[in-house]
Every structure is written in structure tokens, then in C-alpha cells.
mmCIF file of C-alpha atoms in Angstrom:
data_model
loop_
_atom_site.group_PDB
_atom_site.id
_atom_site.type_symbol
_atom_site.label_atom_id
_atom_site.label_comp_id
_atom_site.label_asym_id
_atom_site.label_seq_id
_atom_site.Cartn_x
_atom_site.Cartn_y
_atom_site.Cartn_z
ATOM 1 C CA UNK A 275 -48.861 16.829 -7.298
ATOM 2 C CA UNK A 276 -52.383 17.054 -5.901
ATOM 3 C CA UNK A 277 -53.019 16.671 -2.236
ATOM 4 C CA UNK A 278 -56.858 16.100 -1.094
ATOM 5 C CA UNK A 279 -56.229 16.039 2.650
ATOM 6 C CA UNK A 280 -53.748 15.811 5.281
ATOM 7 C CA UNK A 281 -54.003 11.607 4.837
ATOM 8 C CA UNK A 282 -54.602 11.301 1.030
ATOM 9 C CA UNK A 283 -51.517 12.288 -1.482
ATOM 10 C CA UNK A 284 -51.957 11.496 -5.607
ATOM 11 C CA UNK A 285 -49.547 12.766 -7.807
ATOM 12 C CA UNK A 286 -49.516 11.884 -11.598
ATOM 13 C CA UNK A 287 -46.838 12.215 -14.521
ATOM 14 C CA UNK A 288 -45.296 11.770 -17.947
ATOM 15 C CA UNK A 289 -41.902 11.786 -19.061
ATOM 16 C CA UNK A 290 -40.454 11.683 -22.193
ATOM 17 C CA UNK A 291 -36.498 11.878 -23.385
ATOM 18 C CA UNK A 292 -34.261 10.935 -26.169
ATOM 19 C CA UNK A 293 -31.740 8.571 -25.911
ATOM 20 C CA UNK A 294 -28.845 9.066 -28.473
ATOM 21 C CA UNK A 295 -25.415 7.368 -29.127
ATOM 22 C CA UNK A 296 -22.559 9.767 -30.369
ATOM 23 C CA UNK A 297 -19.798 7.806 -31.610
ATOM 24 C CA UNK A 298 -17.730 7.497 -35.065
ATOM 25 C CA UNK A 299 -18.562 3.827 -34.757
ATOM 26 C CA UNK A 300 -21.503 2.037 -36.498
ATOM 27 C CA UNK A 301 -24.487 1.153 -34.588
ATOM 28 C CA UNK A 302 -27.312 -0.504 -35.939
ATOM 29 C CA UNK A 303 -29.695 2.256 -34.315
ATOM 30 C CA UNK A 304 -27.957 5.558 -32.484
ATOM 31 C CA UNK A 305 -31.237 6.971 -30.728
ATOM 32 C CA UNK A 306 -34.359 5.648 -29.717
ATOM 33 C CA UNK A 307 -37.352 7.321 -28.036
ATOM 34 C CA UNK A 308 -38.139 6.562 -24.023
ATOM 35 C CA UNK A 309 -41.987 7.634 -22.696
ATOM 36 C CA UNK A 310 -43.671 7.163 -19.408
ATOM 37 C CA UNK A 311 -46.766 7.588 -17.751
ATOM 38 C CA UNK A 312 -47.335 7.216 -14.284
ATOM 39 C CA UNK A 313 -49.142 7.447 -10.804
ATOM 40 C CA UNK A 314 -48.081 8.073 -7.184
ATOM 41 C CA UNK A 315 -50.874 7.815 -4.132
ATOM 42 C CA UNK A 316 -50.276 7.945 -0.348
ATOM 43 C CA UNK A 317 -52.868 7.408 2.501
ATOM 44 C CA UNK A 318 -51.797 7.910 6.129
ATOM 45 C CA UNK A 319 -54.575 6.971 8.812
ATOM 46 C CA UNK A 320 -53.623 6.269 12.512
ATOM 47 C CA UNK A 321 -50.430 4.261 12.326
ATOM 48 C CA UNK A 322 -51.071 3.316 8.852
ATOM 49 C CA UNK A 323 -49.051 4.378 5.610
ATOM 50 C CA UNK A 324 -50.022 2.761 2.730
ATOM 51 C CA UNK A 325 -48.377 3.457 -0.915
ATOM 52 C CA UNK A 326 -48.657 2.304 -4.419
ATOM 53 C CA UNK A 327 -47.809 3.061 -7.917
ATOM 54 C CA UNK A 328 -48.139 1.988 -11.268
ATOM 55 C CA UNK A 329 -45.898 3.402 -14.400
ATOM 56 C CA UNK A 330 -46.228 2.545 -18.269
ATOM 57 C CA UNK A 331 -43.208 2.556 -20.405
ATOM 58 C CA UNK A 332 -42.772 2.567 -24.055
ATOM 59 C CA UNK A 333 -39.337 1.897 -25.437
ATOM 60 C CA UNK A 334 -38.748 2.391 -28.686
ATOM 61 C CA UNK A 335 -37.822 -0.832 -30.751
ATOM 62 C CA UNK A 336 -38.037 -2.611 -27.131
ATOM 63 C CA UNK A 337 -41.322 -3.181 -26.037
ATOM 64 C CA UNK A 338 -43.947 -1.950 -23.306
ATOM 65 C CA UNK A 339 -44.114 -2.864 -19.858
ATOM 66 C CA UNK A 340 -46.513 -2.003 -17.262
ATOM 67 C CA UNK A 341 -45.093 -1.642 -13.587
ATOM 68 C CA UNK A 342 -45.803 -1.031 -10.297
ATOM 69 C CA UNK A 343 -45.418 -1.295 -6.369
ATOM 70 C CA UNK A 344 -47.528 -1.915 -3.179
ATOM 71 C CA UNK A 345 -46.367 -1.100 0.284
ATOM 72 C CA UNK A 346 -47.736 -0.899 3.947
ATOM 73 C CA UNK A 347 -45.958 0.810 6.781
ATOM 74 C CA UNK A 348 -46.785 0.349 10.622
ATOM 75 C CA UNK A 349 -45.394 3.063 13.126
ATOM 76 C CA UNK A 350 -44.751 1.049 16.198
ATOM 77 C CA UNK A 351 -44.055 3.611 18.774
ATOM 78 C CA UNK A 352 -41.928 7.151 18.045
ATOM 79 C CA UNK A 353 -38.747 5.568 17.216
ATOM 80 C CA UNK A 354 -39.240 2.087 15.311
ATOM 81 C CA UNK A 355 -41.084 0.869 11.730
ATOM 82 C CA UNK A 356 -42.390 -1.909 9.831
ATOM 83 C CA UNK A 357 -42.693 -1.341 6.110
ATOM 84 C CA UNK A 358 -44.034 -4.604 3.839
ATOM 85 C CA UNK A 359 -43.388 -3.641 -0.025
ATOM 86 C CA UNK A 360 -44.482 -5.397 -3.194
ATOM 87 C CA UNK A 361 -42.785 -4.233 -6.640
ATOM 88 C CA UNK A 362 -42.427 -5.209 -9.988
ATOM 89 C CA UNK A 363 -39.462 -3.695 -12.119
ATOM 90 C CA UNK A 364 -38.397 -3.413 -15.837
ATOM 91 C CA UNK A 365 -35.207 -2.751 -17.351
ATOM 92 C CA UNK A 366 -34.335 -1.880 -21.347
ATOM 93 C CA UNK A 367 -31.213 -3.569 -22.828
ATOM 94 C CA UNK A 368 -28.765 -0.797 -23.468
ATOM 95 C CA UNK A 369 -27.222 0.317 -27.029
ATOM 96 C CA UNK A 370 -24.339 -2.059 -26.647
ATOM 97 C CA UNK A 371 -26.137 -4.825 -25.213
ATOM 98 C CA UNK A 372 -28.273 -4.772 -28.588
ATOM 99 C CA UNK A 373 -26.080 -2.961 -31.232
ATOM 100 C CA UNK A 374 -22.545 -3.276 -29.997
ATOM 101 C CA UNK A 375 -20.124 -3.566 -33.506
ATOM 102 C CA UNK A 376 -18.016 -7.036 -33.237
ATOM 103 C CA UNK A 377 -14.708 -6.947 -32.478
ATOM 104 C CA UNK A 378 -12.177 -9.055 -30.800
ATOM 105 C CA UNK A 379 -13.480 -8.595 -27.364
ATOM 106 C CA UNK A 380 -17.690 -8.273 -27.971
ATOM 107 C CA UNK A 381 -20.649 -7.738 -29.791
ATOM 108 C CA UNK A 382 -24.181 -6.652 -28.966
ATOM 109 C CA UNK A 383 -27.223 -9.046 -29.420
ATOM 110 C CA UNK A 384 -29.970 -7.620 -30.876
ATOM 111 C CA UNK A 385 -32.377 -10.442 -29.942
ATOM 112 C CA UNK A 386 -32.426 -9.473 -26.392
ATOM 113 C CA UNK A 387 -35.296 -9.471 -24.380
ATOM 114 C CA UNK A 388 -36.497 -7.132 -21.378
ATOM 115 C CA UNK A 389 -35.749 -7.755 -18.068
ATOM 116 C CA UNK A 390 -38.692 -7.677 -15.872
ATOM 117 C CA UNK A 391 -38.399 -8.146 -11.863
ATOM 118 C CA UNK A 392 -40.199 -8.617 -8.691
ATOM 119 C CA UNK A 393 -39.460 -7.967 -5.320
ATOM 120 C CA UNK A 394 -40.396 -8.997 -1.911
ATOM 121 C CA UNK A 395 -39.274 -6.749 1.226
ATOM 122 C CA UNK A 396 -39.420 -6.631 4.610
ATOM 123 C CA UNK A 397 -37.937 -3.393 6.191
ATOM 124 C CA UNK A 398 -37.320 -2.296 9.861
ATOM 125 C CA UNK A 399 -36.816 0.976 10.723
ATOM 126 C CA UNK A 400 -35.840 2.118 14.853
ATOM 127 C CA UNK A 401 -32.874 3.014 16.639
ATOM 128 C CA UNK A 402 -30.204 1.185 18.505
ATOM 129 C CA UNK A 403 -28.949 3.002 21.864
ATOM 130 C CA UNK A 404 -27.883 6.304 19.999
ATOM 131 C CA UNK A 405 -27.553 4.595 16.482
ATOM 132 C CA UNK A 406 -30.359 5.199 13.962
ATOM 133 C CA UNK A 407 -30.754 1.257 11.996
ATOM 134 C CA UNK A 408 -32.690 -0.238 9.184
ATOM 135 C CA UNK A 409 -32.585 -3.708 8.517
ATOM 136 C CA UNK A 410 -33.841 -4.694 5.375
ATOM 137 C CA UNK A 411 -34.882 -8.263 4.288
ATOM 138 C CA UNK A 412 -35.375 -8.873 0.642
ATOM 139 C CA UNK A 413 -36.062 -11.448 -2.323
ATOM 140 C CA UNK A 414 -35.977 -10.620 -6.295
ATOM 141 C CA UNK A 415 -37.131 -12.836 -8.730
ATOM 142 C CA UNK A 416 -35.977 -11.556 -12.452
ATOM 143 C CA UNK A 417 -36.686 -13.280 -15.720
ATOM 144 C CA UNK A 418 -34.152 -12.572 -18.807
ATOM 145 C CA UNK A 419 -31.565 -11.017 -16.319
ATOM 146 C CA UNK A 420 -29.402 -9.595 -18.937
ATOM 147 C CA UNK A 421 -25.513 -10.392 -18.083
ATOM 148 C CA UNK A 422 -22.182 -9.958 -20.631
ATOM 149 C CA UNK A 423 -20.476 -13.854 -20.263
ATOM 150 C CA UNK A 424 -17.588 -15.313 -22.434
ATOM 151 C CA UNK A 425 -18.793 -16.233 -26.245
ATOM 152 C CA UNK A 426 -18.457 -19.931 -25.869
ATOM 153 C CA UNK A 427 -19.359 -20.684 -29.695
ATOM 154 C CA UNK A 428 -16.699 -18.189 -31.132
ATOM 155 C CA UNK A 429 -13.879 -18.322 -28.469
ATOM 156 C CA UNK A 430 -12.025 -21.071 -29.962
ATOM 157 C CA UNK A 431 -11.448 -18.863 -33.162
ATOM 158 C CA UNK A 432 -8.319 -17.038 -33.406
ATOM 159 C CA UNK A 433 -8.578 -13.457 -32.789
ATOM 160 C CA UNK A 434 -11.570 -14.272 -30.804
ATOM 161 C CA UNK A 435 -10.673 -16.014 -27.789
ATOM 162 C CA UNK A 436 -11.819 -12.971 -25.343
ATOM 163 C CA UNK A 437 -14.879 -12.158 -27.011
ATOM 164 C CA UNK A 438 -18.177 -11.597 -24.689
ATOM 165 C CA UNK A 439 -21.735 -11.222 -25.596
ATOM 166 C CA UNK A 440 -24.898 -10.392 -23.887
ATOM 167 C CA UNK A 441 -27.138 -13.137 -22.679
ATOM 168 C CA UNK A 442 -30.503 -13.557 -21.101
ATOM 169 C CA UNK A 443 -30.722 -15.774 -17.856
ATOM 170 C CA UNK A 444 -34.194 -17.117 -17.883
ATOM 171 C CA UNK A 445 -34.388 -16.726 -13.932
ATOM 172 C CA UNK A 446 -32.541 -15.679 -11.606
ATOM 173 C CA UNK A 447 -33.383 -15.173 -7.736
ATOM 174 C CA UNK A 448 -31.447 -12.839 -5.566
ATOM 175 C CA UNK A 449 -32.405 -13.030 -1.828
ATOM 176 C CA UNK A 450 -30.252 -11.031 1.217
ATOM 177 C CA UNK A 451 -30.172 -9.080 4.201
ATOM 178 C CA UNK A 452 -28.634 -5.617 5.020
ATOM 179 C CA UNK A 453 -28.388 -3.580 7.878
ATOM 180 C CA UNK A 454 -26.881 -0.279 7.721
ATOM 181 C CA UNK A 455 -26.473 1.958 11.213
ATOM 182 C CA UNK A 456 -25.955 5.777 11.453
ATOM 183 C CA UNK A 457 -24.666 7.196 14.429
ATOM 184 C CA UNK A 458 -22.578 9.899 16.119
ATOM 185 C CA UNK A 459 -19.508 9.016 18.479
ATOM 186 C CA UNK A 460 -16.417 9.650 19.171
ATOM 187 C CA UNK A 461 -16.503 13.312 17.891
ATOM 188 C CA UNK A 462 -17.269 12.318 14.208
ATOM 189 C CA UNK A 463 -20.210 10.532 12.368
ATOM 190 C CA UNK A 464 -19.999 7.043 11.777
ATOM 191 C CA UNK A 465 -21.594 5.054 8.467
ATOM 192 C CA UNK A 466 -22.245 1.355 8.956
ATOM 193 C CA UNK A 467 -23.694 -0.660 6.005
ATOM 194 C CA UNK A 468 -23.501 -4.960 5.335
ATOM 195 C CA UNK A 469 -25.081 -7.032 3.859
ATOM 196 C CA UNK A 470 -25.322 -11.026 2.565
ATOM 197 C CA UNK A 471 -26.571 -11.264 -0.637
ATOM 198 C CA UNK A 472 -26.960 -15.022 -2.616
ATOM 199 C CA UNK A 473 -27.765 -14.259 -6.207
ATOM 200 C CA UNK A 474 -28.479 -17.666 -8.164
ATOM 201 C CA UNK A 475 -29.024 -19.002 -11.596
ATOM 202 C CA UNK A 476 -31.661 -21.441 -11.202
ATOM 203 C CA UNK A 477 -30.823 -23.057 -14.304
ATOM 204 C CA UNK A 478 -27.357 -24.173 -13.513
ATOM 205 C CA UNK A 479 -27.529 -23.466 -9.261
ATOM 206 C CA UNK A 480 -24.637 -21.684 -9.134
ATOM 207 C CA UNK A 481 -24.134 -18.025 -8.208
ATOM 208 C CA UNK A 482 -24.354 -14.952 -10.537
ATOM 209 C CA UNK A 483 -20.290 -14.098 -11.872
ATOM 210 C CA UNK A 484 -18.921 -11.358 -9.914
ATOM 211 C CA UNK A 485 -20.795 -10.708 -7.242
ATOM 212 C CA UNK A 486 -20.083 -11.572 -3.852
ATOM 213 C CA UNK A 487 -22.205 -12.450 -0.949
ATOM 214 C CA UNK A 488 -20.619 -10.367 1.581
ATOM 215 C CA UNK A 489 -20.015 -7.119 1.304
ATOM 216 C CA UNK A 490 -19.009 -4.419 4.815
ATOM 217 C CA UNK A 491 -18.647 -0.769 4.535
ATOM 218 C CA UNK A 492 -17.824 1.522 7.224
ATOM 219 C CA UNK A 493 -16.947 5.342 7.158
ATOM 220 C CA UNK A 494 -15.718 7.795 9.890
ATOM 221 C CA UNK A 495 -16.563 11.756 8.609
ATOM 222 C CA UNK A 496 -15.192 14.247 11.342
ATOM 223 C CA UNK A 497 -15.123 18.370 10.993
ATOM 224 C CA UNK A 498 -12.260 20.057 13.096
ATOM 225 C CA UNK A 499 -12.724 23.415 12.395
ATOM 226 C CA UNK A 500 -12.589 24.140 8.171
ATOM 227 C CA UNK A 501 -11.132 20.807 8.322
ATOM 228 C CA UNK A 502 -13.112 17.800 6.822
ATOM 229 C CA UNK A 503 -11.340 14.323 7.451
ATOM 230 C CA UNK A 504 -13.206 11.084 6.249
ATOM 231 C CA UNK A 505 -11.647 7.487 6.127
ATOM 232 C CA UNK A 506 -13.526 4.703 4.256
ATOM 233 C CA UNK A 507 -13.123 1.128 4.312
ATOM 234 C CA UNK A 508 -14.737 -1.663 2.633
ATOM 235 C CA UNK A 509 -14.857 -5.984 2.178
ATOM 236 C CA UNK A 510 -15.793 -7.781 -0.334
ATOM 237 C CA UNK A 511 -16.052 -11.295 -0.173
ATOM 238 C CA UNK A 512 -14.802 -14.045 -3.040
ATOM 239 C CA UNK A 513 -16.400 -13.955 -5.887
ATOM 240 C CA UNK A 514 -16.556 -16.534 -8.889
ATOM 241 C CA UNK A 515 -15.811 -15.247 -12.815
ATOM 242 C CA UNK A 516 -16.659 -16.855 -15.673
ATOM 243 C CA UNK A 517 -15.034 -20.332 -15.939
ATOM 244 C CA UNK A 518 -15.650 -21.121 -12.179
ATOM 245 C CA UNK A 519 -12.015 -19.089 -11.821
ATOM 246 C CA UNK A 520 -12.661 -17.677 -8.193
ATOM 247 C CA UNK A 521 -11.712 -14.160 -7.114
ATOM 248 C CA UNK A 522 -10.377 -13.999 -3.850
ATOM 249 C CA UNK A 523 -11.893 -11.000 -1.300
ATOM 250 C CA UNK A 524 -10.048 -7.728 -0.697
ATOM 251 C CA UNK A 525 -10.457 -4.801 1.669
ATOM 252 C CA UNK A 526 -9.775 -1.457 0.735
ATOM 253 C CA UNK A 527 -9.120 1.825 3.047
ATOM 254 C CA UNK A 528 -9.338 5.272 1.349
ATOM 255 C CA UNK A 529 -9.123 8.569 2.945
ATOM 256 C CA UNK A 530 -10.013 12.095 1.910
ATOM 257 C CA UNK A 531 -9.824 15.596 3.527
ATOM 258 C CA UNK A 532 -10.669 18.716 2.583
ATOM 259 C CA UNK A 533 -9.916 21.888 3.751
ATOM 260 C CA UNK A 534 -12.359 25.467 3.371
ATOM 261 C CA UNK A 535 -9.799 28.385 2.675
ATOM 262 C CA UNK A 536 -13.082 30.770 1.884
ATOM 263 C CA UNK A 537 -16.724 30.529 1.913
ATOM 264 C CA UNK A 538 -16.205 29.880 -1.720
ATOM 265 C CA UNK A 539 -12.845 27.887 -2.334
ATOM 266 C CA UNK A 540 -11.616 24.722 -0.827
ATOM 267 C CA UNK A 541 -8.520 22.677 -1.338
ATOM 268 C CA UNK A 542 -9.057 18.990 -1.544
ATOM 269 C CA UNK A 543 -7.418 15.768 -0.973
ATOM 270 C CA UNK A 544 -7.957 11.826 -1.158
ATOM 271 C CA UNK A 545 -5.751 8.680 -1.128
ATOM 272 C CA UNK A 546 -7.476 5.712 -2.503
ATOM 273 C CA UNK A 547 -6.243 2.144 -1.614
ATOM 274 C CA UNK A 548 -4.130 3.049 0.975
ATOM 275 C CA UNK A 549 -2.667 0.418 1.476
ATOM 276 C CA UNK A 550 -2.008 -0.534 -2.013
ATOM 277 C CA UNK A 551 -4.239 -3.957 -1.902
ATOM 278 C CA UNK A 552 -3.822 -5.973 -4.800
ATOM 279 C CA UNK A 553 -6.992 -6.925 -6.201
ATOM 280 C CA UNK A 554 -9.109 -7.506 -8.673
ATOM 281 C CA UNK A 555 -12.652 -7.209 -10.133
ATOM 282 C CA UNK A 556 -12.429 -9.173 -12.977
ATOM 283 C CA UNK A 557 -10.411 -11.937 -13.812
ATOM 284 C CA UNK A 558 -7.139 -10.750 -16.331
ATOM 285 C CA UNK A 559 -8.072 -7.441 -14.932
ATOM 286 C CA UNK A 560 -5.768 -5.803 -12.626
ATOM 287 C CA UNK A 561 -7.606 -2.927 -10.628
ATOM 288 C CA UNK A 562 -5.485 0.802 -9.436
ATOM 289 C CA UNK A 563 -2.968 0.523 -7.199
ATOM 290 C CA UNK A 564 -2.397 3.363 -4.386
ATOM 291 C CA UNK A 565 -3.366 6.456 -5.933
ATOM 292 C CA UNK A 566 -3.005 10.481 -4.247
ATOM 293 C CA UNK A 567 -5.489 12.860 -5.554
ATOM 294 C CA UNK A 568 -5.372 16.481 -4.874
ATOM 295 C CA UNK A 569 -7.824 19.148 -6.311
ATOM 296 C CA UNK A 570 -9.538 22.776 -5.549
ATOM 297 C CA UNK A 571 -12.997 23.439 -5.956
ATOM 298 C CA UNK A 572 -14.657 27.037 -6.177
ATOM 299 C CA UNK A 573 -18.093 27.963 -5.604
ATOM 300 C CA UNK A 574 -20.127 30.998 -6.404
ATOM 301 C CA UNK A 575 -22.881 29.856 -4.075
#
């Protein structure tokens, strides 16, 4: 981390770690080796920000990729912000999308390419009467999106009709909005976060299998006291799985409270799903049911 002036920030870096797979099954390859280069700068002049960086990954028996991201920032006045950014991303295929044993239900591919990504974004940073808001406008274009779908040239074999592999989707764009607020009222804090998101095959037009387009979450935190109370709910819209079988949209409400005995020990408590919403995530799977959980924590600190 090298700073030159108050405007002019550099800071440079490697990294380097092991990834390893411990399991009694057998995988083609259990570790490989992950190494990184890379370079930070930030210039501030006037109402200016400007950013960029560029990073170099090698991944063993992947490939290299080169990657990096441009952004401008305007301060309006005290309160409000215009950021532009510009990024490119990459993304390795994990163990089991490459090496996963067969079985009945999967098997890695190890074939697969890479993902590589870039984004557009617009981002607006101010405040609404008391509430603190960004807004955030994006589009990603990603080539060889890597996605598990049903093995249509195997699932007509006995023993085999559930079996999913990993697949590259030659492009895919993913384009939304979200807005998220932050904001105190009503004697708590209040967390406000949606968003539309359209994320499309090009190839076939349709969109992207479990993901939906709308999403809302909103929390209320509140401390009485040693008392911590916080009630969570979220939407999410329908979503399609594979086969065009659609996924109707649930809400969910979960609360959790906590309460400090000591500095050093607190008793804890959460309900998720309270109102036992019947769901699911996947099609032919069933997600949890109302569930109480109740736990202490201790800290030395």
C-alpha cells in the first residue's frame, strides 16, 4: 500500500493458496494451485474519483486470465453520487464441476471452460428525507456461464433419470436494477433492499433456471436495553426449473433475538419461516418448514 499524496493511492499484490479436496471419493485431481498478481490506484481531484485495477490469475490445469475494472465517481453536492464502473470478471470451474465421480444424480465435466464477464454500472449514491439510498443500474454480459442442468443424453437410462451435469452457456446477459434504503425510524433501524433482475440465454431467449426477477427484502433491528429483536422478511418472485416446470413465489418472515446476560455471554434465539410457507427452491425439492433455534454464545473479547 503506497500512498504518493493526499489525491494519488497505488497499492500492489500477490496471492497465492492451495486448493485441496478431502474426500474418500475419487477425483480425477484433489488440489490444484491458485496465483495472482495485481494492482489497485486511486486519484481524487476536485469532485473527481477515479479508480482502476487490473489482476492476473493463473489456475492450475485451468487457464490464465487477465482482469480488470475502470470507474469514475462525481460528488454532486455533500449528500448525493454518481459512480460509472467498467469491469471484466473471471471465474474457475470448481472440483465438481470438472471432476465430480458419476453417479445416479451427476458427474463433473472436465471439458469446461472459464467463465469470463463484463459489466456495465451505473450507481447513485444520496439520501432520501432521513433514508440513506443507492440505486444501482447494471448489465453483465458472460460467455461460458457455467450452470448444472438435467443430462438430457443419459436421462432416459434407468438408474439415471435424475442425473445433472455441468454445462457452458455460450452467452448469457443479465441486466437489473436495485435500490436498497437504510434508515432509522420508529425506534429501530430499518433495511430496505429490491431489485428486478432479467437474466437470459441468448441462445434459446428464455430466462436462466432458478432465478427470479423480483426479489424484496426488508429487516427491522431494534435494541431495548440488552435486548436485540430483529424480524426479516423476504419475496421472491416465480421462477422457471429445468423443463419449463415453473416455481411459484414465496415470502418468508424470520425472527431472531438475542439477549446479553454479561459483557461476555449471550443467550440467543431465531424462528425461521414463521409462518411455515411451503416452498420450494428446486423442483422435487421440498425446502424447511418452521424451524426454532436457540443457542448461547461466549466471548473472551
Amino acid at each position: 500500500n503506497t500512498v504518493y499524496s493526499d489525491e494519488l493511492q497505488l497499492n500492489v499484490g500477490i496471492d497465492h493458496y492451495n486448493e485441496k479436496v478431502t474426500t474418500d471419493t475419487a477425483y480425477a485431481f484433489t488440489e490444484r494451485d491458485v496465483t495472482g498478481v495485481f494492482g489497485h490506484s486511486l486519484y481524487k481531484v476536485s469532485n473527481f474519483t477515479f479508480e482502476g485495477a487490473v489482476r492476473y490469475d493463473d489456475v492450475e490445469h485451468i487457464n490464465t486470465e487477465v482482469t480488470y475494472n475502470a470507474g469514475v465517481g462525481i460528488d454532486l453536492d455533500d449528500i448525493s453520487r454518481v459512480v460509472l464502473n467498467y469491469g471484466t470478471g473471471f471465474k474457475a470451474p470448481s472440483f465438481n464441476d470438472l471432476y465430480y465421480p458419476e453417479d445416479a444424480y451427476g458427474v463433473g465435466q472436465p471439458g469446461l471452460k472459464a467463465e469470463y464477464s463484463s459489466t456495465k454500472e451505473l450507481l447513485i449514491e444520496s439520501k432520501l428525507g432521513a433514508a440513506d439510498f443507492v440505486l444501482s443500474l447494471f448489465q453483465s454480459d458472460i460467455n461460458d456461464l457455467i450452470v448444472w442442468q438435467p443430462n438430457t443424453a443419459k436421462n432416459d437410462q434407468p438408474g439415471f433419470e435424475y442425473q445433472w451435469i455441468p454445462m457452458n452457456l455460450s452467452d448469457v446477459e443479465i441486466s437489473g436494477i436495485e435500490l436498497s434504503l437504510n434508515y432509522e425510524a420508529f425506534g429501530g433501524f430499518h433495511r430496505v433492499n429490491t431489485s428486478y433482475i432479467d437474466a437470459t440465454d441468448k441462445a434459446t431467449q428464455k430466462q436462466l433456471i432458478r432465478r427470479a426477477k423480483e426479489q424484496f427484502n426488508y429487516q427491522f433491528s431494534k435494541q431495548i436495553d440488552n435486548v436485540n429483536l430483529s424480524i426479516d422478511y423476504q419475496y421472491h418472485g416465480k421462477r422457471y426449473d429445468s423443463s419449463d416446470v415453473q416455481l411459484d413465489s414465496y415470502k418468508l418472515v424470520n425472527i431472531a433475538t438475542s439477549y446479553a446476560l454479561t459483557s461476555q455471554l449471550e443467550i440467543q434465539a431465531k424462528i425461521k419461516n414463521l409462518f411455515n410457507e411451503n416452498y420450494q427452491t428446486a423442483n422435487r425439492y421440498n425446502s424447511q418448514d418452521r424451524a426454532f433455534y436457540l443457542g448461547i454464545s461466549y466471548s473472551q473479547f
